[in-house]
mmCIF file of C-alpha atoms in Angstrom:
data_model
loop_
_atom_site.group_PDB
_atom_site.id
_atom_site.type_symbol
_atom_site.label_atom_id
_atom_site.label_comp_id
_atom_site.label_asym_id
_atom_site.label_seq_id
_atom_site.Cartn_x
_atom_site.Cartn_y
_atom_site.Cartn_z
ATOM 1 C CA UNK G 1 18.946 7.623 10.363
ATOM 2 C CA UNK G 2 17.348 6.435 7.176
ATOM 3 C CA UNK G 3 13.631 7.359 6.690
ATOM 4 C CA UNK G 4 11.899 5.480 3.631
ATOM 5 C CA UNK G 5 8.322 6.650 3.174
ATOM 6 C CA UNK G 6 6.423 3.927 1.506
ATOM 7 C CA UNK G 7 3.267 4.702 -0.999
ATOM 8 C CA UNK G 8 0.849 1.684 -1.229
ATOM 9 C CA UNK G 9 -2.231 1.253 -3.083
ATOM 10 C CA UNK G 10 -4.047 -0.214 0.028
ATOM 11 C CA UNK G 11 -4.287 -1.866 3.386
ATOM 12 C CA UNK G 12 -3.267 -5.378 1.286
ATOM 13 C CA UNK G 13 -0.227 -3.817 0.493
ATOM 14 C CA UNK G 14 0.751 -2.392 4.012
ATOM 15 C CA UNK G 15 0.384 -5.712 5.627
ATOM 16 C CA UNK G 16 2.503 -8.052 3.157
ATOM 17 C CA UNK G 17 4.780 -5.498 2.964
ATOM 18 C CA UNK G 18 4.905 -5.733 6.929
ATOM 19 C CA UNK G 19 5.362 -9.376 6.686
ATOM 20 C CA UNK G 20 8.509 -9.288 4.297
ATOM 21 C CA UNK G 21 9.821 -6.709 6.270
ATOM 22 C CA UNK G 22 9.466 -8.441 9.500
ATOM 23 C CA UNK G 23 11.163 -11.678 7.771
ATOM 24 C CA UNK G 24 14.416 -8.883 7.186
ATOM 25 C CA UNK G 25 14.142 -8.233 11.084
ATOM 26 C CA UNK G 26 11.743 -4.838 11.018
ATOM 27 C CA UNK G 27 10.162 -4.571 13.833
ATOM 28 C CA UNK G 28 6.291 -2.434 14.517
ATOM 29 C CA UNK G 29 7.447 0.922 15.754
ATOM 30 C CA UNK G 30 4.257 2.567 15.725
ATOM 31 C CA UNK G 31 4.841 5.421 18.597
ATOM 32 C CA UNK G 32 3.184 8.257 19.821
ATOM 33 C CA UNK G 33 3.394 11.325 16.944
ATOM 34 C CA UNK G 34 5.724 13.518 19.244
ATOM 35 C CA UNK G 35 8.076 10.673 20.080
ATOM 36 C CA UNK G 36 9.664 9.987 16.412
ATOM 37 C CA UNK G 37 12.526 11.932 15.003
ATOM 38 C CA UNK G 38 12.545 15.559 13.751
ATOM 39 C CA UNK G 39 11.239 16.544 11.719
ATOM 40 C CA UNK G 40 9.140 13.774 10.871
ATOM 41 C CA UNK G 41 7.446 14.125 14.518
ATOM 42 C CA UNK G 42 5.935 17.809 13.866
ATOM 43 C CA UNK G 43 5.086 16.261 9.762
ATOM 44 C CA UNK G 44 2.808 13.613 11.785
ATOM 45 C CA UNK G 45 1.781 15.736 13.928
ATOM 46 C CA UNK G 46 0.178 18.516 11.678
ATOM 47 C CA UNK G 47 -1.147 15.792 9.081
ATOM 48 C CA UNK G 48 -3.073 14.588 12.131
ATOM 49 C CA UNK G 49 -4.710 17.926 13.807
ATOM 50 C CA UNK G 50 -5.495 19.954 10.542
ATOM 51 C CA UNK G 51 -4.618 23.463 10.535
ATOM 52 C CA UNK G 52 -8.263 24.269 9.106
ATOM 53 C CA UNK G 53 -10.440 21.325 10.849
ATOM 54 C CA UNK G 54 -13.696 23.620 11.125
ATOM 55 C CA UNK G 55 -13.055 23.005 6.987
ATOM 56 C CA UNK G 56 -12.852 19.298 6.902
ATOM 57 C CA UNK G 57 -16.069 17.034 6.421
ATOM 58 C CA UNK G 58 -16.439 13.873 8.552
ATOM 59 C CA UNK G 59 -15.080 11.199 5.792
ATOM 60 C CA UNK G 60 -11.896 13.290 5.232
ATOM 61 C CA UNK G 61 -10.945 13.753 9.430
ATOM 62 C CA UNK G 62 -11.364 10.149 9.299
ATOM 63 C CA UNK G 63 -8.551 9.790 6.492
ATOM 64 C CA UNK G 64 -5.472 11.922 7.507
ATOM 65 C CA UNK G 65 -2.416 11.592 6.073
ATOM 66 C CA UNK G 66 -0.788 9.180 8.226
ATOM 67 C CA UNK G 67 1.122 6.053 8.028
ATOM 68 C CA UNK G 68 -0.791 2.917 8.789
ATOM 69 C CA UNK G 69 2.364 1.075 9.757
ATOM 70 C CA UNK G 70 6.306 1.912 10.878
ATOM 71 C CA UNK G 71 8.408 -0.381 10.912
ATOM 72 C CA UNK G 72 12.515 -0.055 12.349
ATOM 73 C CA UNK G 73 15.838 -1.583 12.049
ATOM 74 C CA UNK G 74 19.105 -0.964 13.572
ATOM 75 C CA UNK G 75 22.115 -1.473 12.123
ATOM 76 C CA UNK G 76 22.204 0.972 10.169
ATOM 77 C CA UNK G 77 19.098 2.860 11.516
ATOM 78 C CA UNK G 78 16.327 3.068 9.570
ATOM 79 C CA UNK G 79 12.553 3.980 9.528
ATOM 80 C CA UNK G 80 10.017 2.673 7.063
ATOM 81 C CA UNK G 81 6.900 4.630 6.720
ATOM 82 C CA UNK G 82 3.867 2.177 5.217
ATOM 83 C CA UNK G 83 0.749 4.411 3.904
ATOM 84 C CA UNK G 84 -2.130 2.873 2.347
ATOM 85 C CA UNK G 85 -3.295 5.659 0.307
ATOM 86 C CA UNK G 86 -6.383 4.328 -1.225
ATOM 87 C CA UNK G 87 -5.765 3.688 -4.408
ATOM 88 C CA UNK G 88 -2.620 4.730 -7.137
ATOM 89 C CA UNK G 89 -5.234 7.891 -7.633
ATOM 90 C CA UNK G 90 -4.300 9.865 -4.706
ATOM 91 C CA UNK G 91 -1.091 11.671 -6.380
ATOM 92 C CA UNK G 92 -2.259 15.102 -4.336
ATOM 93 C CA UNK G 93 -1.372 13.053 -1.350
ATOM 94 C CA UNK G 94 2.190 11.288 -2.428
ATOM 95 C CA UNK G 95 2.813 14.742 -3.611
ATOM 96 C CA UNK G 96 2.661 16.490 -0.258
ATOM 97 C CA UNK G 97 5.022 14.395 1.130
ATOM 98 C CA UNK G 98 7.016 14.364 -1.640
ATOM 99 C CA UNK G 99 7.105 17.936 -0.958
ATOM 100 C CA UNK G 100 7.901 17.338 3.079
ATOM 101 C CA UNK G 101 10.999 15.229 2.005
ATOM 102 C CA UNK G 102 12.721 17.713 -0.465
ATOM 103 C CA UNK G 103 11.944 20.693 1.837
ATOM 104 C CA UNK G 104 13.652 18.607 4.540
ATOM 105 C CA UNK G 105 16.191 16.500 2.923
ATOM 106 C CA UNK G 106 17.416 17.769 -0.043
ATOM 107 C CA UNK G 107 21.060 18.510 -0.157
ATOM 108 C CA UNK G 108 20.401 21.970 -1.216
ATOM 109 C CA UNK G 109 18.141 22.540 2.075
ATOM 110 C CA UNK G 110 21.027 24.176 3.920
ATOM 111 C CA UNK G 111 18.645 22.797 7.008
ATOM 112 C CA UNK G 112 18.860 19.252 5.818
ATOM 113 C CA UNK G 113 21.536 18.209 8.191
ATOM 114 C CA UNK G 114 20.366 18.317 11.991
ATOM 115 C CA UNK G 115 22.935 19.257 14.297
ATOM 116 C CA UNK G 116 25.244 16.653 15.317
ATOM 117 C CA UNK G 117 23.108 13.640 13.390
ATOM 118 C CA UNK G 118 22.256 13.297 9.748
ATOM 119 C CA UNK G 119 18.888 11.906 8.356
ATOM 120 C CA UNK G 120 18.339 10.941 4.962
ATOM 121 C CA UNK G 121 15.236 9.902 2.961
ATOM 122 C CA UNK G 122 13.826 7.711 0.443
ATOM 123 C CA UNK G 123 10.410 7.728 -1.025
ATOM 124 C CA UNK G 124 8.955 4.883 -2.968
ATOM 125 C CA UNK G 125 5.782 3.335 -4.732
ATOM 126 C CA UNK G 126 4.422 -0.042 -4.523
ATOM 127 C CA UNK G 127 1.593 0.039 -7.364
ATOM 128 C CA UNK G 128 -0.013 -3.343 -9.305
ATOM 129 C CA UNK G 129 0.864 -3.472 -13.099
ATOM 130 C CA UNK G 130 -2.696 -3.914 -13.775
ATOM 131 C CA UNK G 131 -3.689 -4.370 -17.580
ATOM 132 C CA UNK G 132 -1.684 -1.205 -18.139
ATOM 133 C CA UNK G 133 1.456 -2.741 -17.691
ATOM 134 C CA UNK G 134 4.806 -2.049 -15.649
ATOM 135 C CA UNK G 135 5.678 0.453 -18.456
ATOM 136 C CA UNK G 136 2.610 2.559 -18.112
ATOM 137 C CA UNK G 137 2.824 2.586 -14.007
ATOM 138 C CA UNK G 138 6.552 3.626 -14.202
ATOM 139 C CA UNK G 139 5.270 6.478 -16.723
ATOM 140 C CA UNK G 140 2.859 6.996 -14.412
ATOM 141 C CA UNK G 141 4.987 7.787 -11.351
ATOM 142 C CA UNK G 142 7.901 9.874 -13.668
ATOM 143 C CA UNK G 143 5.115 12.249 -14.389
ATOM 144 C CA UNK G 144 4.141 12.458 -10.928
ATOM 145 C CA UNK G 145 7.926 13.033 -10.081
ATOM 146 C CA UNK G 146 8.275 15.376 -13.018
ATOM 147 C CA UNK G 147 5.997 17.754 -11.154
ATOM 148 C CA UNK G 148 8.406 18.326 -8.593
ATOM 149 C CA UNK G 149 11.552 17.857 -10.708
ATOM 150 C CA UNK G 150 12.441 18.463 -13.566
ATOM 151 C CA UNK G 151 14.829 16.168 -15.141
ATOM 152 C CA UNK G 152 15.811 15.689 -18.946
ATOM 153 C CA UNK G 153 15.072 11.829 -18.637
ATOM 154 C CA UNK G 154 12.329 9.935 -16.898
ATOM 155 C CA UNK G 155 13.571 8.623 -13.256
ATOM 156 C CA UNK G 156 12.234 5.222 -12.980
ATOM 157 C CA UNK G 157 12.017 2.825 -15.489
ATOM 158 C CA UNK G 158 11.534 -1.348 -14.993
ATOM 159 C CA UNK G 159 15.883 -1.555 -15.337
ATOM 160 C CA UNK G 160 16.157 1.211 -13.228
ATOM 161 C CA UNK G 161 13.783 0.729 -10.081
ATOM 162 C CA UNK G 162 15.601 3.578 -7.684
ATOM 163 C CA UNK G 163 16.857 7.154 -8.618
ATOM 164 C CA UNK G 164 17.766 10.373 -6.678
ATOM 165 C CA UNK G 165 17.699 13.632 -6.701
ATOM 166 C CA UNK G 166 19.374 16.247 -5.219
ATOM 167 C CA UNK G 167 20.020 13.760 -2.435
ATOM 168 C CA UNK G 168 16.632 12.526 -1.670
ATOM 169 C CA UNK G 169 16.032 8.760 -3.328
ATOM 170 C CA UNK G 170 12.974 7.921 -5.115
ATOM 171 C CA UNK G 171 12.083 4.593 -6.216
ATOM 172 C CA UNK G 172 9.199 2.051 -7.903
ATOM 173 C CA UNK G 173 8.192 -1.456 -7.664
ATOM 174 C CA UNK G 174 5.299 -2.936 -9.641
ATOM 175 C CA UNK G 175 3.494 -6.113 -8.999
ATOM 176 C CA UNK G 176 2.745 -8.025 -11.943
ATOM 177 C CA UNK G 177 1.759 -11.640 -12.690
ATOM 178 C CA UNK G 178 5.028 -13.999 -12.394
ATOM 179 C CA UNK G 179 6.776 -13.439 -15.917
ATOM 180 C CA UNK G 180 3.889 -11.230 -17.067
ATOM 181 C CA UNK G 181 3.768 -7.439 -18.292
ATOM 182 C CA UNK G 182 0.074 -6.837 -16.337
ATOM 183 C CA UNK G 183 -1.154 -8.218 -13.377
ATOM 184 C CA UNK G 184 -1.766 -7.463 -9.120
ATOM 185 C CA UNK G 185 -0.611 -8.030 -5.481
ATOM 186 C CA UNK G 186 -2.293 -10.928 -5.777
ATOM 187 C CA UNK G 187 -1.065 -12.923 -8.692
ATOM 188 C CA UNK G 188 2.360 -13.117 -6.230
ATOM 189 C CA UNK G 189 0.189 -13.627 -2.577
ATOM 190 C CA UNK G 190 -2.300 -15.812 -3.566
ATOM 191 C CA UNK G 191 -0.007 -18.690 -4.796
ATOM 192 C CA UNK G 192 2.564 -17.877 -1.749
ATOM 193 C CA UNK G 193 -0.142 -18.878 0.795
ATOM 194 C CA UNK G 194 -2.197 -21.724 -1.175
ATOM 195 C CA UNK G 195 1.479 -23.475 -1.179
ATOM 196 C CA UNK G 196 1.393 -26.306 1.198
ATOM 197 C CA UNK G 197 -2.523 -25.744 1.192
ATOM 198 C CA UNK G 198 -3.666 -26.589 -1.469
ATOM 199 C CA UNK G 199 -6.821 -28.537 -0.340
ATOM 200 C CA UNK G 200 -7.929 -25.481 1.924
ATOM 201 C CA UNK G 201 -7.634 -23.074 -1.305
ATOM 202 C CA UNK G 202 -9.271 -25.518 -4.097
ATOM 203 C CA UNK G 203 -12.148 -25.794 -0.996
ATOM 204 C CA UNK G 204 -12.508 -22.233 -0.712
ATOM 205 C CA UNK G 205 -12.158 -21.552 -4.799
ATOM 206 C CA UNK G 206 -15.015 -24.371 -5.288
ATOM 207 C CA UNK G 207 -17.363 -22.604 -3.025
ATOM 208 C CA UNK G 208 -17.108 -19.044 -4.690
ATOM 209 C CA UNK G 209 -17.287 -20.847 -8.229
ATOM 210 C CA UNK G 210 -20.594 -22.915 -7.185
ATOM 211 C CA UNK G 211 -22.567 -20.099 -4.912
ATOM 212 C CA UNK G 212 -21.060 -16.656 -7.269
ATOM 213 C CA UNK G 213 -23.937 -14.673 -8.614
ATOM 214 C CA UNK G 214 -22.765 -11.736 -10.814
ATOM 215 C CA UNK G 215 -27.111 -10.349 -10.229
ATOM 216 C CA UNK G 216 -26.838 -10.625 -6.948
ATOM 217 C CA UNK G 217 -23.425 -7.842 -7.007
ATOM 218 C CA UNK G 218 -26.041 -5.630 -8.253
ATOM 219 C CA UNK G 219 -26.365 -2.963 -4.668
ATOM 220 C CA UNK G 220 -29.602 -2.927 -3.064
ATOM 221 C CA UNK G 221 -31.767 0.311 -3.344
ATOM 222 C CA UNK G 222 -34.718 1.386 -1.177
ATOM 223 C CA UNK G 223 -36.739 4.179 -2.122
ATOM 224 C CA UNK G 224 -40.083 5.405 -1.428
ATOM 225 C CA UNK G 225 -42.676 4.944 -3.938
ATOM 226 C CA UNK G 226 -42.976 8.367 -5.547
ATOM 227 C CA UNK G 227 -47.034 8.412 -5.124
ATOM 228 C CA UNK G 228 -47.208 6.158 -1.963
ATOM 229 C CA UNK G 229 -44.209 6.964 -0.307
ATOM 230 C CA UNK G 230 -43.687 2.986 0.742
ATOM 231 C CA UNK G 231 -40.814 2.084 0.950
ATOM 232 C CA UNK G 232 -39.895 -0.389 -2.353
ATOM 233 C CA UNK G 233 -36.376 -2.134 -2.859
ATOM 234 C CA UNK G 234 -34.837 -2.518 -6.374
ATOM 235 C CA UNK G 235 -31.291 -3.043 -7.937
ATOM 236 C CA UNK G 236 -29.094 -0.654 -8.768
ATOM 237 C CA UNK G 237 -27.565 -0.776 -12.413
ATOM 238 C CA UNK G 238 -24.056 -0.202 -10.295
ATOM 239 C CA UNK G 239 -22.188 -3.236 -8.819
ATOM 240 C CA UNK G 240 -20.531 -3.912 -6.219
ATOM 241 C CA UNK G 241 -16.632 -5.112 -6.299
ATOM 242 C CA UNK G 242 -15.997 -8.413 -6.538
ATOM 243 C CA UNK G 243 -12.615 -9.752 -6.763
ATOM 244 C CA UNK G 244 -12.693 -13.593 -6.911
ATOM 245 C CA UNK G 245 -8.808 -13.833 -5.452
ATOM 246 C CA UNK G 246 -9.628 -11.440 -2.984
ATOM 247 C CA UNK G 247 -12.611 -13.150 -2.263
ATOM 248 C CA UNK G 248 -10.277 -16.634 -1.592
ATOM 249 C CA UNK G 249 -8.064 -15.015 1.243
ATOM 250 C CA UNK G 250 -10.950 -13.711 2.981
ATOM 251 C CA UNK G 251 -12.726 -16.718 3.393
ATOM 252 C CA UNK G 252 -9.614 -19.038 4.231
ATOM 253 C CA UNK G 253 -8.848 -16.566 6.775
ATOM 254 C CA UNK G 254 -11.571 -16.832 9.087
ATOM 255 C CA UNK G 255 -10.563 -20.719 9.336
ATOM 256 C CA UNK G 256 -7.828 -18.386 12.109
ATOM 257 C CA UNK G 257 -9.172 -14.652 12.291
ATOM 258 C CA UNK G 258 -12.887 -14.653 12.718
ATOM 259 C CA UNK G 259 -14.503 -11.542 10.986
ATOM 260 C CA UNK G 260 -11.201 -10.185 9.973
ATOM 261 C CA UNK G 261 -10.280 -8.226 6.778
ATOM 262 C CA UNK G 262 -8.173 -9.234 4.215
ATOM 263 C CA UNK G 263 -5.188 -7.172 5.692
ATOM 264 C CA UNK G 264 -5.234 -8.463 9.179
ATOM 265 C CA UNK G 265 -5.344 -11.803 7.551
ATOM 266 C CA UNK G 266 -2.285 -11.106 5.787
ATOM 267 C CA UNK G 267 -0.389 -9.392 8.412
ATOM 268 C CA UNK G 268 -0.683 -12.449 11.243
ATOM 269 C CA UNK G 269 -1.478 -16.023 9.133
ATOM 270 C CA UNK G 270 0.453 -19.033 9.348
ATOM 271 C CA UNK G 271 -0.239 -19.818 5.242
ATOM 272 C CA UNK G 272 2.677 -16.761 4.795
ATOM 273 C CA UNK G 273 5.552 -18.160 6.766
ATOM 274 C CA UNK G 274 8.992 -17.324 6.979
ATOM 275 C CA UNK G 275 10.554 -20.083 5.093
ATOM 276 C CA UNK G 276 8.020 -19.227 2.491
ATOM 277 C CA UNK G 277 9.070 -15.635 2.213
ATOM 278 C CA UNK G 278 12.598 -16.335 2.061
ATOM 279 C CA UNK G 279 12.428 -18.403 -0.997
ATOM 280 C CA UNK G 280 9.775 -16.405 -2.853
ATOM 281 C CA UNK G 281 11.185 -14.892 -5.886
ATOM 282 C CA UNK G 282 8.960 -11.664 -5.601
ATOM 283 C CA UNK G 283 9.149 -11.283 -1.738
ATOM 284 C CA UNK G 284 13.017 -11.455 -1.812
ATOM 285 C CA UNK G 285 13.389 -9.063 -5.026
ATOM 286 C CA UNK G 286 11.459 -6.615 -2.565
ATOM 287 C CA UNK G 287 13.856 -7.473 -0.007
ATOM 288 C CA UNK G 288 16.491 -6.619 -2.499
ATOM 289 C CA UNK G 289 15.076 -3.380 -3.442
ATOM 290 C CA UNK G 290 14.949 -2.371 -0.008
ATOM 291 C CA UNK G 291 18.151 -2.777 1.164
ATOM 292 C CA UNK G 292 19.620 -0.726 -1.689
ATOM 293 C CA UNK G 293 17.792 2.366 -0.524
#
């Protein structure tokens, strides 16, 4: 059995990724923690109960280390592992996997073969080119690699998306504007779903363009008044995130999923179908890079 652990920047990620991969067959495997494979099943298992929870604040219990997806396929067997990690920041957490998968499937783990079976493993990124560029994020992840090997060259590189090492494969895939060096998830989403919907999307773009107020992403503060001790409401100098093509899926997804997130809206609309994602350039190049893992 193949198991592929997937690093994603977010739930956006996770649940387009779960949409390609259910065009390829995938199906949601999402079991109890004890019921997938050694030694992933004990992995899961300790990410989840903390060996030190009296040391854990509330925020972090609330954020183990656990997939927010699995998807399978037979033929040959394989497990996909989806994380939304919050952000290409969290290289403490890709790390300690990345540590789980060489202890357990490296080829010079003399306990890398189970008895009578043999597992392998992949680990890969799914980060957005940003204004850095798909240079910088591959740079990026080959000195996040480099702290667990050491190899003369970098790893990844945009002509070389998948590498291994000592048996265990590692791999990248940016998201970039089509044709462009920088970009996000969205400059390849967005235009997927306004296709064959174009009146709903110009609709939804003309109402953020006439009603958007860059003061009014200023956060509310309330404070007491330092001599009265009323209560007075200001705004902060700090503002909240706006993302105008974020901003576009949300609201032409509640015309299906009322009060729904942007990733739930992914995962289950009709404006991402499946003839649509098998003639999408980007969707099928993941498709590609998949299946040579």
């Amino acid at each position: 059995m193949k198991f592929i652990f997937a690093f994603c920047e977010g739930p956006h990620d996770v649940a387009f990724l779960y949409k390609i991969l259910k065009s390829e067959g995938y199906v949601s495997h999402n079991k109890k923690l004890g019921e997938y494979p050694a030694p992933i099943n004990n992995f899961l298992i300790n990410e989840a109960t903390h060996s030190s929870l009296e040391e854990v604040n509330l925020q972090s219990a609330t954020q183990r280390l656990l997939p927010a997806e699995v998807m399978r396929k037979g033929g040959p067997e394989r497990l996909i592992f989806l994380y939304a990690l919050g952000g290409d920041s969290r290289s403490a957490e890709r790390l300690r996997i990345l540590r789980f998968l060489q202890d357990s499937f490296a080829i010079s783990d003399p306990d890398a073969l189970f008895p009578g079976e043999e597992h392998t493993a992949a680990a890969i990124y799914f980060f957005d080119a940003d204004e850095a560029g798909i240079q910088t994020r591959f740079d990026i992840i080959n000195r996040e690699l480099a702290e667990l090997w050491d190899e003369p060259t970098p790893l990844l590189s945009p002509e070389d998306l998948i590498a291994e090492v000592n048996g265990l494969q590692v791999g990248g895939f940016i998201f970039s504007a089509n044709e462009q060096n920088t970009g996000k998830l969205e400059d390849a989403l967005l235009p997927l779903m306004r296709l064959e919907n174009e009146a709903i999307f110009d609709a939804a773009q003309a109402f953020l363009d006439e009603h958007y107020n860059a003061d009014r992403c200023k956060k509310l503060r309330w404070r007491p008044d330092t001599e009265t001790q009323v209560m007075q409401e200001t705004r902060s100098s700090r503002r909240l995130k706006y993302d105008r093509d974020k901003s576009i899926i949300g609201i032409v997804g509640q015309l299906q999923q009322s009060g729904k997130g942007n990733g739930p809206i992914i995962r289950d609309t009709d404006f991402i179908n499946l003839q649509k994602l098998q003639n999408h350039v980007v969707c099928q190049a993941i498709v590609r890079f998949i299946r040579r893992l």
